[in-house]
Short mmCIF file of C-alpha atoms and ligand atoms in Angstrom, two decimals:
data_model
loop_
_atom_site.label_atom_id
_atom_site.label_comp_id
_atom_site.label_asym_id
_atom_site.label_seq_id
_atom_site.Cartn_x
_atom_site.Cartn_y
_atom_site.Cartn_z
CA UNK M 22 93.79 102.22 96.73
CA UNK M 23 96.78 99.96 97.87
CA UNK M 24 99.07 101.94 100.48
CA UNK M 25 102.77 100.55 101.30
CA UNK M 26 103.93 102.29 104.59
CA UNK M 27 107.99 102.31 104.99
CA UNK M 28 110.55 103.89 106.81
CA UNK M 29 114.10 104.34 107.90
CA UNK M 30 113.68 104.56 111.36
CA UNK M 31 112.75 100.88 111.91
CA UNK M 32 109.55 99.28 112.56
CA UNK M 33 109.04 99.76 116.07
CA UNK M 34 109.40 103.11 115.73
CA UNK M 35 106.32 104.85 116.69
CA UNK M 36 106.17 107.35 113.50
CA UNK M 37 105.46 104.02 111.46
CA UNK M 38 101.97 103.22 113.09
CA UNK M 39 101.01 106.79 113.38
CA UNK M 40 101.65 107.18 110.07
CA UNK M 41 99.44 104.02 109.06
CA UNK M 42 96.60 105.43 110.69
CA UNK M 43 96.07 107.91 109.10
CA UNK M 44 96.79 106.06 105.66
CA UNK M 45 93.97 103.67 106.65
CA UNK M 46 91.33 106.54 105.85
CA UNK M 47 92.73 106.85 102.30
CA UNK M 48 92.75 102.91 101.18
CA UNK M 49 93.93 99.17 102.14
CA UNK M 50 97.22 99.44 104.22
CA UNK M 51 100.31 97.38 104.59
CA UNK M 52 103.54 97.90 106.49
CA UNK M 53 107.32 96.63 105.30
CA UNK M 54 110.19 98.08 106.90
CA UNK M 55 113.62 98.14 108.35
CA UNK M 56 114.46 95.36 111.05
CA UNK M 57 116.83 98.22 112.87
CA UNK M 58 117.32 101.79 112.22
CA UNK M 59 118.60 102.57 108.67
CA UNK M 60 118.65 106.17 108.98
CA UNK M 61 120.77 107.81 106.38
CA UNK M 62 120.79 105.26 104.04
CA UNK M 63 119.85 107.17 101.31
CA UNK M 64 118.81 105.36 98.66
CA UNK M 65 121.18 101.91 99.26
CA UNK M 66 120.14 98.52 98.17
CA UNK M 67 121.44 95.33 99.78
CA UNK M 68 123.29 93.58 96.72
CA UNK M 69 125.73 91.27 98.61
CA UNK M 70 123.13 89.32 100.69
CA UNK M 71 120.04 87.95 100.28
CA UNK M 72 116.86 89.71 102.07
CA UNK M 73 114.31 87.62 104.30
CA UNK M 74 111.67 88.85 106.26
CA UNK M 75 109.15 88.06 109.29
CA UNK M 76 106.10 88.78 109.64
CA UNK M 77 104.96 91.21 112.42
CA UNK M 78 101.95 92.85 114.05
CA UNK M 79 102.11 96.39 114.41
CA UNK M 80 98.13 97.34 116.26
CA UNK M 81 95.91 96.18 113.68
CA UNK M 82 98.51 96.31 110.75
CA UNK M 83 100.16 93.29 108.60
CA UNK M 84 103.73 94.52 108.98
CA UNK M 85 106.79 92.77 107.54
CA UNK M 86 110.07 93.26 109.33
CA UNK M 87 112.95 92.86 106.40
CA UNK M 88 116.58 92.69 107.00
CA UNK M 89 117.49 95.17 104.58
CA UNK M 90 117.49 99.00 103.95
CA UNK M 91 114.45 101.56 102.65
CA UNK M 92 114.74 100.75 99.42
CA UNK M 93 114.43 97.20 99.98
CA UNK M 94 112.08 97.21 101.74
CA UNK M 95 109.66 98.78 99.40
CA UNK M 96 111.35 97.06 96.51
CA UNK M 97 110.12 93.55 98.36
CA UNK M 98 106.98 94.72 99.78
CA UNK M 99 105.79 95.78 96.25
CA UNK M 100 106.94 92.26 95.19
CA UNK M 101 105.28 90.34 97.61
CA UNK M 102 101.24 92.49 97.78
CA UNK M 103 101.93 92.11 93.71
CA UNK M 104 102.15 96.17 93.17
CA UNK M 105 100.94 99.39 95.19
CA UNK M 106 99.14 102.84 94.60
CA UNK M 107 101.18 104.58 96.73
CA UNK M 108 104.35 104.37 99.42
CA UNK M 109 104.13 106.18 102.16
CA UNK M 110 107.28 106.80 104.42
CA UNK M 111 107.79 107.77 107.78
CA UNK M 112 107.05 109.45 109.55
CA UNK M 113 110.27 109.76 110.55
CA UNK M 114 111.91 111.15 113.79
CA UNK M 115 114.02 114.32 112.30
CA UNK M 116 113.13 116.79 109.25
CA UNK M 117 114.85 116.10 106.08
CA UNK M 118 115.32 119.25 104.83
CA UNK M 119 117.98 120.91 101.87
CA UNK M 120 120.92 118.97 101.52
CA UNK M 121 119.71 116.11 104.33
CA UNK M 122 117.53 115.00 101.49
CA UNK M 123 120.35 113.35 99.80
CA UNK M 124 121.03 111.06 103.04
CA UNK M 125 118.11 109.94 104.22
CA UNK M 126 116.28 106.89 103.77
CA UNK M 127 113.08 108.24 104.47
CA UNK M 128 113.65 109.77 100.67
CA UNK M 129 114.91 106.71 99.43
CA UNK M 130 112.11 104.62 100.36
CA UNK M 131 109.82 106.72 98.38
CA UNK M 132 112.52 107.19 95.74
CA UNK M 133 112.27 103.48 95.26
CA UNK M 134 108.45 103.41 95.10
CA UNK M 135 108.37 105.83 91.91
CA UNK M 136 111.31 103.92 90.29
CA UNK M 137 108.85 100.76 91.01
CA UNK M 138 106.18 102.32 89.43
CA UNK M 139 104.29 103.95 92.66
CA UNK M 140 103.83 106.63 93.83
CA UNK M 141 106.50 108.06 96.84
CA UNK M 142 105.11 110.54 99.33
CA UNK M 143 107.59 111.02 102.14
CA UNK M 144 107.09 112.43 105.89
CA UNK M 145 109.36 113.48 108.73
CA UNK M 146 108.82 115.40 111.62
CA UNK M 147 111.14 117.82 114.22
CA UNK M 148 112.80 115.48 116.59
CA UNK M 149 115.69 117.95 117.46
CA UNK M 150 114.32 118.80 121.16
CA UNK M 151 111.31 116.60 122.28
CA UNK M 152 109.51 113.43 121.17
CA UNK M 153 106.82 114.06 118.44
CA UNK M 154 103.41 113.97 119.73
CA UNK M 155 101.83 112.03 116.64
CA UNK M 156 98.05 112.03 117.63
CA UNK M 157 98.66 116.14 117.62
CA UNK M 158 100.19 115.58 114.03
CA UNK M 159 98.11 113.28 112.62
CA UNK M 160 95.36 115.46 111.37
CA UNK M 161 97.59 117.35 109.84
CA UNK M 162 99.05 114.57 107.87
CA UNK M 163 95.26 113.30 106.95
CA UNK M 164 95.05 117.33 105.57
CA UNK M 165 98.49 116.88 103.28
CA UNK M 166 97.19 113.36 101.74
CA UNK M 167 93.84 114.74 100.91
CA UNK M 168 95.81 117.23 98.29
CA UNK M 169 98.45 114.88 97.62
CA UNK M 170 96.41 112.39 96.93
CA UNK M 171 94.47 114.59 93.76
CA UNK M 172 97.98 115.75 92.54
CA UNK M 173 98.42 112.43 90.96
CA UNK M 174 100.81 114.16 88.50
CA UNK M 175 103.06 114.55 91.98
CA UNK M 176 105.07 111.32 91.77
CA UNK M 177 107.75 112.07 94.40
CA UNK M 178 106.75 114.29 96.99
CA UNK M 179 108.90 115.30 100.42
CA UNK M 180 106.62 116.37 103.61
CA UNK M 181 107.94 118.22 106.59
CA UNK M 182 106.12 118.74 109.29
CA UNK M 183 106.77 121.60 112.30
CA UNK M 184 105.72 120.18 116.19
CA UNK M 185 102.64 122.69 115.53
CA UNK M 186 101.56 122.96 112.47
CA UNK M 187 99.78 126.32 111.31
CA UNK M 188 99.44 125.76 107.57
CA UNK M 189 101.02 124.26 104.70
CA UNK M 190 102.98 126.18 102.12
CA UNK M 191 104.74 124.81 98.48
CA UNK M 192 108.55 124.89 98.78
CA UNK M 193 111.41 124.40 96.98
CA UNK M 194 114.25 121.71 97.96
CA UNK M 195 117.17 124.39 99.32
CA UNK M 196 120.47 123.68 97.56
CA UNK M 197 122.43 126.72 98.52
CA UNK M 198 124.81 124.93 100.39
CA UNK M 199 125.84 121.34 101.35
CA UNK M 200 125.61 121.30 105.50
CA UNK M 201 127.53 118.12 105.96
CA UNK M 202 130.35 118.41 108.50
CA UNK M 203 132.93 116.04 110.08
CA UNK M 204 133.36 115.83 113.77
CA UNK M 205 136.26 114.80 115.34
CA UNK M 206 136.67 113.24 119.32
CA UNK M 207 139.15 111.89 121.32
CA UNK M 208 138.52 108.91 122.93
CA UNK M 209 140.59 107.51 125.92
CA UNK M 210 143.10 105.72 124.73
CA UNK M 211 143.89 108.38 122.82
CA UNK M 212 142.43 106.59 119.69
CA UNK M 213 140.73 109.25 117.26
CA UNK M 214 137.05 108.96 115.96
CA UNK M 215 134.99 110.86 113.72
CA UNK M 216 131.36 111.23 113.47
CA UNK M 217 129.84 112.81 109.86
CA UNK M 218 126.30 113.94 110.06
CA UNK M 219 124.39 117.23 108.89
CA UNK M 220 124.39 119.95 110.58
CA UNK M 221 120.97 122.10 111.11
CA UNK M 222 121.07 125.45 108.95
CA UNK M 223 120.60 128.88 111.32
CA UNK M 224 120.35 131.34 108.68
CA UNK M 225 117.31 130.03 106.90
CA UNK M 226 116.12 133.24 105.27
CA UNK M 227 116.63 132.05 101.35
CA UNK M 228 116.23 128.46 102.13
CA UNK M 229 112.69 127.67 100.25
CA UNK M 230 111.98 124.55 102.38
CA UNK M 231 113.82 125.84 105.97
CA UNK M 232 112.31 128.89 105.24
CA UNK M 233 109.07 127.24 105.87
CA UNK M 234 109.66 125.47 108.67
CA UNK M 235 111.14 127.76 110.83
CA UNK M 236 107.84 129.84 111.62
CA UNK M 237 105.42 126.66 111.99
CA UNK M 238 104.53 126.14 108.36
CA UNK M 239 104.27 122.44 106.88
CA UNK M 240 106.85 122.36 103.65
CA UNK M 241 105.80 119.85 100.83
MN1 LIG S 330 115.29 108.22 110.17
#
């Protein structure tokens, strides 16, 4: 089996390789990704420049840096290894979770993947207080892509994992409200800026994939 590994994070970023790893058990690997952080990107394409790329080592990976977003980075590295099995993205540094699903590029990347013709399995992790410890979550990734991988009827499929994982439960994508906010600062100057992210959900008590989370469970 042929496994693409993307994300939106960037390719340095350390959820890429970890991620790799573990994708290394399942088939042959290969890593494209974003050149810098592309976070949020949703499910952009780069229409009014062309793409390039250079080729990187990542430990014992082939990795291809690309100049572009997600999407086109899966959309080239499927064009250049001549078709995949399966993309793989992540794992990125934040959960993507209800309405953040619409944002992020982590989603896109494996968005892109099933309108490609692969499959799109994506993975993101809690980044909110501390740095992921990947070797702790890495088993527990090798555990979701052993069912994954048998649900080939799954075509697009969005992982979350908790910093301590004590099972994995089925969830729904929560849609009962939109959490994106506007923030507004004053810098010196007195010049106003505004900053427009999504905001983390408290009451999480009908929110099928928050609901999960919240007590340690990993959501797919
Ligand atoms: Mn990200």
């Amino acid at each position: 089996m042929r496994i693409l590994i993307a994300n939106d994070d960037g390719i340095y970023s350390p959820g890429i390789v970890a991620l790799a790893e573990v994708a290394t058990r399942f088939g042959e690997v290969r890593i494209v990704a974003p050149d810098v952080e592309q976070s949020s990107m949703g499910h952009a394409i780069t229409a009014n420049r062309p793409l390039n790329y250079k080729k990187a080592r990542l430990k014992d990976f082939d990795a291809y840096r690309v100049n572009g977003t997600p999407a086109d980075c899966v959309a080239l590295g499927l064009h250049l290894w001549g078709g995949a099995d399966l993309v793989l993205s992540g794992i990125n540094l934040g959960l993507n979770l209800g309405s953040a699903i619409w944002h992020s590029g982590t989603l896109g990347a494996a968005k892109q993947a099933v309108f490609s013709g692969a499959r799109g399995i994506a993975f993101s992790t809690s980044a909110e207080h501390e740095e992921p410890v990947f070797e702790q979550l890495q088993p527990h990734v090798e555990s979701v892509l052993k069912v994954l991988v048998r649900h080939s009827s799954l075509h697009l499929v969005n992982v979350n994992l908790p910093p301590l994982p004590i099972g994995i439960r089925w969830t729904r994508q929560s849609i009962r409200q939109y959490v994106g906010r506007m923030f507004q600062a004053k810098l010196p100057m007195c010049l106003e800026i505004y900053w427009f992210t999504v905001v983390r959900v408290r009451d999480a008590a009908e929110d099928p994939d928050r609901w999960a989370i919240e007590p340690g469970w990993i959501s797919i």
